[in-house]
Tab-separated table of C-alpha atoms in Angstrom:
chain	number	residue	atom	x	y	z
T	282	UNK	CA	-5.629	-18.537	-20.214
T	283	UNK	CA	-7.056	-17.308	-23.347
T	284	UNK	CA	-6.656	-14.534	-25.685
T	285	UNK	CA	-9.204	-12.239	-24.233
T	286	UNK	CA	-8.585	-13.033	-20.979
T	287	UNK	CA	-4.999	-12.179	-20.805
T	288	UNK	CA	-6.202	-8.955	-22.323
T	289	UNK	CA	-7.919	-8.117	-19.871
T	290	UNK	CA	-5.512	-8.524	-16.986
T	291	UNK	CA	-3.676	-6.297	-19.073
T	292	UNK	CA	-6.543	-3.868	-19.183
T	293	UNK	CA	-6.615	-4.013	-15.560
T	294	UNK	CA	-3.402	-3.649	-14.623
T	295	UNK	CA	-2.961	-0.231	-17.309
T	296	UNK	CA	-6.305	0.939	-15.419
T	297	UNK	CA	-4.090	0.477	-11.977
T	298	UNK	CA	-1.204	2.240	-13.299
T	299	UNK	CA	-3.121	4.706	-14.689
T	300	UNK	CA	-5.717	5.621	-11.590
T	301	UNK	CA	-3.642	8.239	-9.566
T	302	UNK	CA	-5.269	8.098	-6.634
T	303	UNK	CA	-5.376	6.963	-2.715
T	304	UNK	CA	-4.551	3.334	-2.677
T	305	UNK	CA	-7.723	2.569	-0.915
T	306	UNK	CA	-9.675	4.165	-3.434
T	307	UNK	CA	-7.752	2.720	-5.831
T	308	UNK	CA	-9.047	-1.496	-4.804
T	309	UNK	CA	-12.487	-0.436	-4.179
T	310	UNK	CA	-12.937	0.476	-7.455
T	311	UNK	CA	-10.978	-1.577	-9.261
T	312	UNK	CA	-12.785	-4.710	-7.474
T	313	UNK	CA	-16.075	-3.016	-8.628
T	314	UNK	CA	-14.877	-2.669	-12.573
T	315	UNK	CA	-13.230	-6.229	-12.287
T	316	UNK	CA	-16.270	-7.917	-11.126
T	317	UNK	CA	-18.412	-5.771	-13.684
T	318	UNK	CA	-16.255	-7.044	-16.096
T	319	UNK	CA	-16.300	-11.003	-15.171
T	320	UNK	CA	-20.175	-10.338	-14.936
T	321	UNK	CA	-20.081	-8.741	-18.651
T	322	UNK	CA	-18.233	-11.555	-20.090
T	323	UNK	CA	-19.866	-14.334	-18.781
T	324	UNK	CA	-22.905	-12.750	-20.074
T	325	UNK	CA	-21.983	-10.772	-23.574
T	326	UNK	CA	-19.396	-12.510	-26.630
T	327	UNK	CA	-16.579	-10.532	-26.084
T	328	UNK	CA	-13.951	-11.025	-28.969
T	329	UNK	CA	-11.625	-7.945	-28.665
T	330	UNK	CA	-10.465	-5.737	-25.611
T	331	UNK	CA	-12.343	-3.126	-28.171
T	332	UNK	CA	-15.497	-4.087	-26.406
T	333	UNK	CA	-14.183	-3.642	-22.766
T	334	UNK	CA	-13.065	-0.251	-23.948
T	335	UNK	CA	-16.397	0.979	-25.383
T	336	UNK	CA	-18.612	-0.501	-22.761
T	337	UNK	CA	-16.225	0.547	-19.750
T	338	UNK	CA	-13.994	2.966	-20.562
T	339	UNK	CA	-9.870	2.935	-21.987
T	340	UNK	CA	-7.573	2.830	-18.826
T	341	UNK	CA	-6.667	6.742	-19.779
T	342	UNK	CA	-10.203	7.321	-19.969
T	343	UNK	CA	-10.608	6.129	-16.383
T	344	UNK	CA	-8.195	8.089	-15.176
T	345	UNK	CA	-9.175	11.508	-16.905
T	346	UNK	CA	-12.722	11.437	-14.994
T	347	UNK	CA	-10.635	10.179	-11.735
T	348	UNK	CA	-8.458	13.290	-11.987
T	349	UNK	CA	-11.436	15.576	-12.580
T	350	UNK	CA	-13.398	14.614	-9.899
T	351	UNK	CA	-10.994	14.340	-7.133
T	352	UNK	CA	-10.479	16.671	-4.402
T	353	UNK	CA	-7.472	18.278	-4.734
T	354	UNK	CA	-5.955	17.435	-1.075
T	355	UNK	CA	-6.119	13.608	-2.207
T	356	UNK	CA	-4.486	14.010	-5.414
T	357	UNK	CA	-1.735	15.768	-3.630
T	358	UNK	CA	-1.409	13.380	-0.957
T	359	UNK	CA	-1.133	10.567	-3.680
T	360	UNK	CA	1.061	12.124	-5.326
T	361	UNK	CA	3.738	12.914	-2.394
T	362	UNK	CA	3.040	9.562	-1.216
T	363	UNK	CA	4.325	8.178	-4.612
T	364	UNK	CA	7.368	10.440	-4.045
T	365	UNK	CA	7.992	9.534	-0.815
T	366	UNK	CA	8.035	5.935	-2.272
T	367	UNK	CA	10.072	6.702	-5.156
T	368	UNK	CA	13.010	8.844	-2.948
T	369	UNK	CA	12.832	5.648	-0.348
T	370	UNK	CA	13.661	2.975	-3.048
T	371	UNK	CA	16.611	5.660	-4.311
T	372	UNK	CA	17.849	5.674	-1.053
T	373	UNK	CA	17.949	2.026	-0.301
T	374	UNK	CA	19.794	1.441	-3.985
T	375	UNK	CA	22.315	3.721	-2.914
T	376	UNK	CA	23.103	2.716	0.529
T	377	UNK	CA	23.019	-0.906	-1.124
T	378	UNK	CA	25.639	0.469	-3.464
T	379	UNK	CA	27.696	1.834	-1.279
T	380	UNK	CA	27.869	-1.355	1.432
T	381	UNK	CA	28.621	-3.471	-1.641
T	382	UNK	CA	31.845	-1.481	-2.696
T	383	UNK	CA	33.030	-1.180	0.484
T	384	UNK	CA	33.020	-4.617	0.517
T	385	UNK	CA	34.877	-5.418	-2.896
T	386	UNK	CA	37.341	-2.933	-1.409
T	387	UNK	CA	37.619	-4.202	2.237
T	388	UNK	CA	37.830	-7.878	-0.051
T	389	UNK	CA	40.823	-6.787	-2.362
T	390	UNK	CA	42.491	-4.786	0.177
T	391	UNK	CA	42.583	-7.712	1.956
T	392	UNK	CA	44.324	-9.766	-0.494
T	393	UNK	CA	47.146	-7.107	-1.723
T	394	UNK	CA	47.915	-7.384	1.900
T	395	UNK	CA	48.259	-11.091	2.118
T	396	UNK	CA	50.285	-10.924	-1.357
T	397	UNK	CA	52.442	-8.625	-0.011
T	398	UNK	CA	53.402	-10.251	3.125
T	399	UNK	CA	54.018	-13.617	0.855
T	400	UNK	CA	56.326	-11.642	-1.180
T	401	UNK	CA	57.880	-10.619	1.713
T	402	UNK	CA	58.345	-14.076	3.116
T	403	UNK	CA	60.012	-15.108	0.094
T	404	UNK	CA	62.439	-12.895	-0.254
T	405	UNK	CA	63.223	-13.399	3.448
T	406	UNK	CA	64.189	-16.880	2.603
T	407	UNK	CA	66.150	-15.940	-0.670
T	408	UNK	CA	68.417	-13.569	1.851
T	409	UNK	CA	68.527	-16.199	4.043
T	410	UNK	CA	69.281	-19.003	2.025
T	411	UNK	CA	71.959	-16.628	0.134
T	412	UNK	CA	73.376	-16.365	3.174
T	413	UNK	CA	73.922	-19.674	4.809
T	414	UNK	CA	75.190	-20.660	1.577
T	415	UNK	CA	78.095	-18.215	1.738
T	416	UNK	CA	78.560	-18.990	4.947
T	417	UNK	CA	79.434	-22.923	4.138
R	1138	UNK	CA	-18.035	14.011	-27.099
R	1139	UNK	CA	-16.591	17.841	-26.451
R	1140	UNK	CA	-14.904	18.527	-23.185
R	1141	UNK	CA	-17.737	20.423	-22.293
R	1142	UNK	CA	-20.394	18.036	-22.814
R	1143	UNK	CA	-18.414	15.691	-20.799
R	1144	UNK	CA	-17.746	18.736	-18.041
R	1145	UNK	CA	-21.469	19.382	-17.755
R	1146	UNK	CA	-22.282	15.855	-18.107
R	1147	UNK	CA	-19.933	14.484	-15.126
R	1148	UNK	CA	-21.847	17.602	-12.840
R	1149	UNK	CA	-25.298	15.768	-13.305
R	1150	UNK	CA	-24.429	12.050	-13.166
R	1151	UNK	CA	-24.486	12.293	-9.403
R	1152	UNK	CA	-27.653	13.753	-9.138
R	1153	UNK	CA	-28.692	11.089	-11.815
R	1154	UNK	CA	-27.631	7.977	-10.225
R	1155	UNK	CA	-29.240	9.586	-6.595
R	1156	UNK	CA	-32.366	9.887	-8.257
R	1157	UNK	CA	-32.438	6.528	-9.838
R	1158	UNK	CA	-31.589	4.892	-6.402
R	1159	UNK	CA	-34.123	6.635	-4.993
R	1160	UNK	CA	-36.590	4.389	-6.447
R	1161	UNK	CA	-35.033	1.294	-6.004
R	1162	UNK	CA	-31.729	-0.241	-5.746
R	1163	UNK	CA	-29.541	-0.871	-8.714
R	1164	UNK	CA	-25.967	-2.456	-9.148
R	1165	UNK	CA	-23.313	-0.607	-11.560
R	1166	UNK	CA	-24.624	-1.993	-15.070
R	1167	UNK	CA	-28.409	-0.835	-14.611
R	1168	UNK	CA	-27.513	2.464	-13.711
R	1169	UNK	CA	-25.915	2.959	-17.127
R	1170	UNK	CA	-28.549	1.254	-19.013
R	1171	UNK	CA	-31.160	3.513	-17.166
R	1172	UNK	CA	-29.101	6.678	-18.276
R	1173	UNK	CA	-29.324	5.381	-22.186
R	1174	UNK	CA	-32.825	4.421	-22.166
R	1175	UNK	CA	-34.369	7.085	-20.241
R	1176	UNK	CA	-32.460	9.848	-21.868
R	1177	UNK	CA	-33.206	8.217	-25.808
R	1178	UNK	CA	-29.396	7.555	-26.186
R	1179	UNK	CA	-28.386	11.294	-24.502
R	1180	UNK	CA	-27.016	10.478	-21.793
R	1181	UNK	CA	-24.228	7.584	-21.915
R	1182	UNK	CA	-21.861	6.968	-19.864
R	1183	UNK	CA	-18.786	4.741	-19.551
R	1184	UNK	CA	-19.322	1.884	-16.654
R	1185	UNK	CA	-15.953	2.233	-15.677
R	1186	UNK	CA	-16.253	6.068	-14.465
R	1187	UNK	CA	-19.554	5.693	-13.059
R	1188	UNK	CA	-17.963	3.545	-10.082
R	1189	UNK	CA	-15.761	6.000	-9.434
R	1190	UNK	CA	-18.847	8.863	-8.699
R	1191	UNK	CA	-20.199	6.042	-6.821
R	1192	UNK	CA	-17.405	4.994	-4.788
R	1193	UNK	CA	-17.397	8.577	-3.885
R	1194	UNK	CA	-21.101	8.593	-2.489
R	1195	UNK	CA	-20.553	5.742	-1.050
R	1196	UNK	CA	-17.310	7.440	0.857
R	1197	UNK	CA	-19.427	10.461	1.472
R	1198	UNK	CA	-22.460	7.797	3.534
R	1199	UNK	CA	-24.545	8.952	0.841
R	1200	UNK	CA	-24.910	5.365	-0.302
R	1201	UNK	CA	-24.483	1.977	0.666
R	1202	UNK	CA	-23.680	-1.098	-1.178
R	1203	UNK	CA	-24.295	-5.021	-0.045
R	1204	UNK	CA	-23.690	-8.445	-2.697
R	1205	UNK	CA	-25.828	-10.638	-4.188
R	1206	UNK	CA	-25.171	-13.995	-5.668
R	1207	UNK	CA	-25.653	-14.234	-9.431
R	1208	UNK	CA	-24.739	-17.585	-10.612
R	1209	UNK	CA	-23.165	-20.276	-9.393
R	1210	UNK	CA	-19.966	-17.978	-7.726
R	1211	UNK	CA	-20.866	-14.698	-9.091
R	1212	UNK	CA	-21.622	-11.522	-6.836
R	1213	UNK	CA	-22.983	-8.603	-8.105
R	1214	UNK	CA	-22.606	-5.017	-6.073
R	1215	UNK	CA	-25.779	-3.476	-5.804
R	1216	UNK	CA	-26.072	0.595	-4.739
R	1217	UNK	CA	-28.846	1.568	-1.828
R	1218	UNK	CA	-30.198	5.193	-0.877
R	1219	UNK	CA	-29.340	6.001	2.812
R	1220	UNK	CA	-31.499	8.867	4.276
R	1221	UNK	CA	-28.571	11.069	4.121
R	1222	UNK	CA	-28.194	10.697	0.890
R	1223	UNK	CA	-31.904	11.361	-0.118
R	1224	UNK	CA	-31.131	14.932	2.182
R	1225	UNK	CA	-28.612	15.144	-0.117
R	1226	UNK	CA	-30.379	14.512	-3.526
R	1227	UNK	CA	-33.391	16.929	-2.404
R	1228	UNK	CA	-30.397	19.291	-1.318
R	1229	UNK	CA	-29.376	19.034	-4.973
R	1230	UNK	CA	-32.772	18.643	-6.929
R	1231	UNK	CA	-33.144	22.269	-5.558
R	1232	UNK	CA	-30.062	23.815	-6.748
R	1233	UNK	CA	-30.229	22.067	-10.006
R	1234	UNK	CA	-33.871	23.907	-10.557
R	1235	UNK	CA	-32.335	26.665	-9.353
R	1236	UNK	CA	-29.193	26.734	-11.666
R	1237	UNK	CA	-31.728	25.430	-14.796
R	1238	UNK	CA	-34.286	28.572	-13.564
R	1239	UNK	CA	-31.406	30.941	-13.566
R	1240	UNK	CA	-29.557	29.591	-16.940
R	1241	UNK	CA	-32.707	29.388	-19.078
R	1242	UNK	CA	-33.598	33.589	-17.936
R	1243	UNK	CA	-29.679	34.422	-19.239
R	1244	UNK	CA	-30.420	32.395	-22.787
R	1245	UNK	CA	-33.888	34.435	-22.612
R	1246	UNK	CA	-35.598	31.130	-22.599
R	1247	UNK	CA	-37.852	31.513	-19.830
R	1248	UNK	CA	-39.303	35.129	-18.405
R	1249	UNK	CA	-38.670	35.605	-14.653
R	1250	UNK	CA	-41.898	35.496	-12.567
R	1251	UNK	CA	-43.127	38.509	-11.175
């Protein structure tokens, strides 16, 4: 892939992180400005990202006129969806957490047990042994 | 460009781009080009925000889109007029003659008609 062209998936991805907005909104228009893009560069030199930013817009830029044209309800629906996102991934870390020391517990617990009841077993034998011996 | 420019310019460009589809369809590119040469370099506008107004008239039924081949593999996304969006544009030809009538009389640019 060359230069410019790995500068532009970056330019597309910043424009997707930065476009706050309904995820269906979101692909529609970023198809549009990707295949505006493909169109301008197959068409126009382009040497530098510089060019992409003058002729479309920085990924900031983007965003701003996103934000000031949106409705209101739809930013605030993106934005507790991302929330709800977030708090689910938290949620699943920490229940992951938690299984996995239980585990490593329920593991060495385990073992302390066994080494125990060796030790045990063991000394059994010593007493016994001891004992036969004075016996004879 | 000041936040207001920018403000007052974002307020027209739908109007704009209704008006230019009006007369024909255009995809995303021409639109732009249209607002540069028909203003004398005035009115720009990045390509990148004018899909978003667009998407939004296109959400709203004002507008529709279909592809054309360009190239070999190429589609380009051109914009059409639907007949509720040219309700919509006369809807908002009126209330931008209104608004102009009304700003020009409070700069005491234009006398009110009898």
């Amino acid at each position: 892939m060359i230069a410019i062209e790995k500068d532009i998936e970056k330019y597309m991805s910043e424009v997707n992180s930065h476009l706050f907005c309904l995820q269906k909104n979101k692909k529609a228009v970023l198809e549009d400005i990707r295949e505006a893009i493909l169109e301008f560069t197959e068409n126009n030199e382009v040497e530098t990202i510089d060019v992409i930013y003058s002729r479309f817009g920085t990924p900031e830029e983007i965003a701003k006129a996103y934000i000031a044209d949106a409705e209101p309800q739809n930013i605030k629906k993106a934005f507790n969806i991302r929330k709800m996102l977030v708090a689910s991934v938290v949620i699943a870390l920490a229940i992951l957490a938690i299984t996995v020391i239980i585990t490593i517990i329920d593991n060495h617990s385990g073992k302390i047990i066994y080494y125990e009841s060796g030790v045990i077993e063991e000394v059994a034998q010593m007493i016994i042994s001891s004992n036969f011996i004075s016996s004879i | 460009m000041s936040q207001n420019q920018e403000n007052f310019k974002r307020g027209c460009t739908e109007l704009l781009a209704l008006h230019l589809l009006a007369k024909e369809d255009l995809y995303g590119y021409q639109i732009t080009q249209l607002f540069d040469e028909k203003s004398g370099g005035r009115f720009t506008m990045l390509e990148g925000t004018l899909y978003l107004i667009l998407y939004k008239l296109v959400d709203a039924g004002y507008l529709s889109t279909y592809s054309k081949l360009v190239g070999k593999r190429r589609t380009r996304k051109y914009y059409h007029l639907e007949e509720k969006g040219k309700e919509y544009l006369m809807q908002m030809l009126h209330e931008y003659d209104e608004i102009s009538k009304g700003i020009a009389l409070i700069l005491d640019r234009e006398e009110e008609e009898a």
